[in-house]
Coordinates of C-alpha atoms and ligand atoms in Angstrom, one line a residue:
M21 CA -0.2 0.2 0.4
K22 CA 0.5 3.8 -0.2
I23 CA -0.2 7.1 1.7
Q24 CA -0.8 9.8 -0.5
F25 CA -0.6 12.7 1.5
I26 CA -1.9 16.8 -0.9
C27 CA -2.2 20.0 0.5
L28 CA -4.7 21.6 -1.3
A29 CA -5.1 24.9 0.3
S30 CA -3.4 26.6 3.2
G31 CA -3.2 30.2 5.1
S32 CA -6.1 33.1 6.4
S33 CA -8.2 32.4 3.0
G34 CA -8.8 28.7 3.7
N35 CA -7.0 24.6 4.8
C36 CA -7.1 21.8 4.0
Y37 CA -5.5 18.7 4.0
Y38 CA -5.4 14.9 2.1
I39 CA -4.0 11.5 3.7
G40 CA -5.5 8.6 2.3
V41 CA -3.9 5.5 1.6
T42 CA -4.2 3.1 -2.1
P43 CA -2.8 0.0 -2.9
S44 CA 0.9 0.6 -4.5
D45 CA -0.2 -1.0 -7.7
P46 CA -3.7 0.4 -8.9
P47 CA -5.8 -1.8 -9.5
L48 CA -7.6 -2.4 -12.2
I49 CA -10.9 -2.6 -11.1
E50 CA -10.3 -1.3 -7.4
K51 CA -12.0 -3.1 -4.4
E52 CA -14.4 -0.5 -3.1
G53 CA -13.5 1.0 0.4
E54 CA -9.7 0.1 -0.6
S55 CA -8.7 2.8 -1.4
Y56 CA -9.6 6.2 1.2
G57 CA -8.4 9.3 2.8
I58 CA -9.7 11.6 5.6
L59 CA -9.1 15.6 5.6
I60 CA -7.6 17.6 7.6
D61 CA -9.8 20.7 7.8
A62 CA -11.9 22.1 5.2
G63 CA -12.1 25.8 4.7
I64 CA -12.4 25.6 1.2
A65 CA -15.2 25.2 -1.5
V66 CA -16.5 21.1 -1.9
R67 CA -15.1 22.2 -5.6
T68 CA -12.2 23.1 -5.1
I69 CA -11.8 20.3 -2.4
R70 CA -13.4 18.0 -5.7
K71 CA -11.4 19.5 -8.7
S72 CA -7.8 19.9 -7.0
L73 CA -8.2 16.4 -5.8
R74 CA -9.1 14.8 -9.3
D75 CA -6.3 16.8 -10.7
V76 CA -4.1 14.5 -9.0
G77 CA -5.8 11.4 -9.6
I78 CA -8.5 11.0 -6.8
P79 CA -11.8 10.6 -7.1
F80 CA -13.6 12.7 -4.6
E81 CA -15.6 9.6 -3.2
R82 CA -12.6 8.6 -1.1
V83 CA -13.1 11.3 1.1
S84 CA -14.7 9.2 4.4
A85 CA -14.5 11.9 7.3
V86 CA -12.9 15.2 8.3
F87 CA -11.0 16.2 11.3
V88 CA -10.5 19.4 12.1
T89 CA -8.2 21.2 13.9
H90 CA -10.5 25.0 15.0
D91 CA -13.6 26.4 14.4
H92 CA -11.9 29.4 12.2
A93 CA -14.1 30.1 8.7
D94 CA -10.7 29.2 6.8
H95 CA -10.8 25.3 8.7
I96 CA -14.3 25.2 8.2
K97 CA -16.1 27.3 4.9
S98 CA -17.6 23.4 3.8
L99 CA -17.9 21.8 6.9
G100 CA -21.7 22.2 6.1
T101 CA -22.3 20.6 3.0
L102 CA -19.4 18.2 3.6
G103 CA -20.8 16.8 6.9
E104 CA -24.9 17.0 5.7
R105 CA -25.0 17.2 2.5
C106 CA -22.2 14.9 1.7
N107 CA -22.7 12.7 4.9
L108 CA -19.1 13.0 5.7
P109 CA -18.6 12.4 9.6
I110 CA -17.2 15.5 10.6
Y111 CA -15.2 14.8 13.7
A112 CA -14.0 18.1 16.4
T113 CA -14.0 18.1 20.2
R114 CA -16.9 19.5 21.7
E115 CA -16.4 23.7 22.1
T116 CA -15.4 23.2 18.3
H117 CA -18.5 21.5 16.8
V118 CA -20.6 24.8 19.4
G119 CA -18.3 26.9 17.8
I120 CA -19.1 25.3 14.5
N121 CA -22.6 25.8 14.5
H122 CA -22.6 29.3 15.5
N123 CA -20.4 30.4 12.7
Y124 CA -22.1 31.7 9.7
V125 CA -20.0 30.6 7.1
T126 CA -21.2 27.3 8.7
T127 CA -24.5 27.4 5.7
H128 CA -26.0 24.1 7.5
K129 CA -26.3 23.4 10.8
L130 CA -23.8 20.0 11.5
T131 CA -26.5 17.6 13.1
S132 CA -26.5 13.6 12.7
C133 CA -22.3 14.7 10.9
M134 CA -21.1 14.9 14.4
R135 CA -18.1 13.4 15.4
Y136 CA -16.4 13.8 19.3
V137 CA -12.6 13.7 19.3
E138 CA -11.0 14.6 23.1
K139 CA -7.3 15.2 23.3
D140 CA -5.0 13.2 23.8
K141 CA -7.3 10.6 23.4
P142 CA -6.4 8.4 20.5
L143 CA -9.1 7.7 17.9
T144 CA -8.9 4.6 15.5
F145 CA -10.4 5.5 12.1
R146 CA -10.1 2.0 9.6
D147 CA -6.8 1.8 9.1
F148 CA -5.6 5.6 11.2
T149 CA -5.1 6.4 14.8
I150 CA -5.3 10.2 15.3
T151 CA -4.8 12.1 18.0
P152 CA -5.6 15.1 18.9
F153 CA -3.6 17.4 21.0
E154 CA -3.8 21.2 22.8
V155 CA -2.3 24.0 21.2
P156 CA -2.3 27.8 21.9
H157 CA -4.5 29.4 19.5
D158 CA -7.3 31.8 20.3
A159 CA -10.7 30.3 19.1
N160 CA -12.9 28.4 21.2
D161 CA -10.6 25.3 21.3
T162 CA -7.5 24.5 19.0
V163 CA -6.2 20.8 18.7
G164 CA -2.9 19.8 16.4
Y165 CA -3.9 16.0 15.0
C166 CA -0.6 13.6 15.6
V167 CA -2.2 11.1 12.6
E168 CA -0.9 7.3 12.2
L169 CA -1.4 4.9 9.4
L170 CA 0.6 1.9 8.4
G171 CA 3.4 2.6 10.7
R172 CA 4.1 6.0 9.4
T173 CA 3.2 9.0 11.3
F174 CA 2.1 12.7 9.7
V175 CA 2.0 15.4 12.8
F176 CA -0.4 18.6 11.6
A177 CA 0.0 22.0 13.7
T178 CA -1.3 24.5 11.5
D179 CA -1.9 27.6 14.5
V180 CA -0.4 27.4 16.7
G181 CA 0.4 30.7 18.9
Q182 CA 3.6 29.0 20.4
I183 CA 5.2 25.9 21.0
T184 CA 3.9 24.1 24.3
D185 CA 6.0 20.9 26.0
T186 CA 2.8 19.2 24.9
A187 CA 2.4 20.8 21.6
S188 CA 6.1 19.3 21.5
A189 CA 5.8 15.7 22.6
Y190 CA 3.7 14.9 19.5
I191 CA 5.7 16.5 16.8
D192 CA 8.2 14.9 17.8
R193 CA 7.1 11.9 17.1
A194 CA 6.0 13.0 12.5
N195 CA 7.9 11.1 10.3
Y196 CA 5.9 14.0 8.0
L197 CA 5.0 17.4 9.2
I198 CA 2.7 20.3 9.0
L199 CA 3.9 23.1 11.0
E200 CA 2.9 26.9 10.9
A201 CA 4.8 29.8 9.6
N202 CA 2.8 32.2 9.4
Y203 CA 5.2 35.6 9.6
D204 CA 8.3 37.6 9.3
P205 CA 7.9 39.7 12.4
E206 CA 9.6 43.0 10.4
M207 CA 7.4 42.7 7.9
L208 CA 5.0 43.0 10.4
Q209 CA 5.1 45.2 12.4
R210 CA 6.1 47.5 8.9
G211 CA 2.9 46.2 7.1
P212 CA -1.2 47.2 7.1
Y213 CA -2.7 45.4 9.9
P214 CA -3.8 47.7 13.3
P215 CA -1.5 47.3 16.2
H216 CA -4.7 44.9 17.9
L217 CA -4.6 42.7 15.2
K218 CA -0.4 42.7 14.8
K219 CA -0.5 41.8 18.4
R220 CA -3.0 38.9 18.2
I221 CA -1.2 37.9 15.7
S222 CA 2.5 37.7 17.4
G223 CA 1.4 37.1 20.7
P224 CA 1.4 33.6 22.6
N225 CA -2.4 32.7 21.6
G226 CA -1.6 33.7 17.7
H227 CA 0.3 32.1 15.1
L228 CA 4.6 31.7 14.6
S229 CA 6.8 34.0 13.0
N230 CA 9.5 32.2 10.4
E231 CA 11.8 32.8 13.4
E232 CA 10.2 30.5 15.9
T233 CA 9.1 28.6 13.7
A234 CA 13.3 27.8 12.4
D235 CA 14.6 28.1 15.9
Y236 CA 12.3 25.7 17.9
L237 CA 13.4 23.1 14.7
A238 CA 16.3 23.7 14.8
D239 CA 16.4 22.6 18.1
H240 CA 14.1 20.0 18.1
L241 CA 13.7 18.0 14.0
A242 CA 13.8 14.1 14.8
P243 CA 16.2 12.3 12.7
H244 CA 13.1 10.2 11.7
T245 CA 11.4 13.6 10.8
S246 CA 12.2 13.3 6.6
H247 CA 9.2 16.1 4.9
V248 CA 8.7 19.5 6.8
W249 CA 5.9 21.9 4.9
L250 CA 5.8 25.0 6.4
C251 CA 1.8 26.1 6.4
H252 CA -0.6 29.1 6.7
L253 CA 1.9 31.6 5.4
S254 CA 0.6 35.3 5.4
A255 CA -0.5 36.8 2.8
E256 CA 1.0 40.3 3.9
N257 CA 3.7 39.6 5.5
N258 CA 5.3 36.6 4.4
H259 CA 6.7 35.0 1.3
P260 CA 7.3 31.0 0.8
D261 CA 10.8 31.9 -0.4
L262 CA 11.5 34.0 2.8
A263 CA 9.7 31.6 5.2
Y264 CA 11.6 28.2 3.6
K265 CA 15.1 30.5 3.5
T266 CA 14.4 31.7 7.2
V267 CA 14.7 27.3 8.1
E268 CA 16.4 26.3 6.1
W269 CA 20.1 28.9 7.1
R270 CA 19.0 28.2 10.7
L271 CA 18.7 24.3 10.3
R272 CA 22.4 25.0 8.2
E273 CA 24.0 26.9 11.7
R274 CA 23.3 23.2 12.5
G275 CA 24.6 21.1 10.3
I276 CA 21.2 19.8 8.7
I277 CA 20.9 21.6 4.6
A278 CA 17.5 21.1 3.8
G279 CA 17.1 18.1 0.6
K280 CA 19.4 17.0 1.9
D281 CA 18.9 15.9 5.2
F282 CA 14.5 16.6 4.6
Y283 CA 12.6 17.2 2.6
L284 CA 11.8 21.9 2.9
A285 CA 9.0 23.2 1.3
A286 CA 6.8 25.5 2.0
L287 CA 3.5 25.6 0.6
K288 CA 1.4 27.9 -0.9
R289 CA -2.0 29.2 0.1
T290 CA -4.1 28.4 -2.8
T291 CA -2.3 26.1 -4.9
P292 CA -2.5 22.9 -3.8
S293 CA 1.0 21.2 -3.7
A294 CA 2.5 18.1 -5.6
L295 CA 0.4 14.9 -4.4
F296 CA 3.4 12.7 -2.6
E297 CA 3.9 9.2 -2.6
F298 CA 5.2 6.9 0.1
D299 CA 5.3 3.9 -0.7
V300 CA 4.8 1.8 3.0
D301 CA 5.8 -1.9 1.4
D302 CA 9.5 0.3 0.9
A303 CA 10.5 2.5 3.3
S304 CA 14.0 3.7 0.7
I305 CA 11.7 4.5 -2.3
D306 CA 10.0 7.5 -0.2
A307 CA 8.7 9.7 -3.2
Q308 CA 9.6 13.3 -3.9
P309 CA 7.8 14.9 -7.2
Q310 CA 10.2 16.9 -9.1
D311 CA 8.1 20.2 -8.2
D312 CA 8.9 23.5 -7.9
N313 CA 7.4 23.4 -4.3
N314 CA 10.2 23.8 -2.3
A315 CA 10.2 27.7 -2.7
Ligands
ZN427 ZN1 -6.0 29.4 10.4
ZN428 ZN1 -7.4 30.1 13.3

């Protein structure tokens, strides 16, 4: 089997990731339900999710559940349609579910599709073991997700005011890490945002800067972490090249070379990443797509 991973969107205009499984050699006739996956967050239109998945050969029908990090609009926009129209189970903490149904972007209030997760309690969903963990951020309740699948571990920490010991313990387990690098401190300070917003973003319940993420990775990047995707980059206060280089330089000082010792990419806001495929039958052939996505 192989694991498939793609970021469909990342940033304040929408966040959505797909992780799934499929046979390494696609059979002529696909057994029903053999290939399937989950979404982490659904902050973009369903038609965009459908199209972006189809573009990389993944039928939308494979999406089997949605796991939600928190109730900000850029993470929940399509939950009403996905849950109540497409009948997908929507997993979130109890407080996040309350927030989702109070949010104006939730066009169809969630009812029978609601499923609950609890922090630090692993939940089994078919081949997936998914553990939400607490991260500081100014929503009703915010979690990161540790997603174990066929012996590999993905960790998502997308809106994070600061990396606490709790979050760090999960991040430490990642083979594949999706970690926020929201803003460049200088661009934020010089930029157009009003003072209260600047304070919110850079505060302990806001977002991680390129520097904070770079410093953290320099001190903590585990040898088993083979891929790091920098996510949730700000349009006004960051640039993919700047986020990438800030992390690259900081790690280079520690003798860790991006592109050689591990794969590093800064995710684009509205353009999907390449499709990453990890063959779990052979650990040595992890695919690294030849795309322009490492800038
Ligand atoms: Zn967000
Ligand atoms: Zn948020």
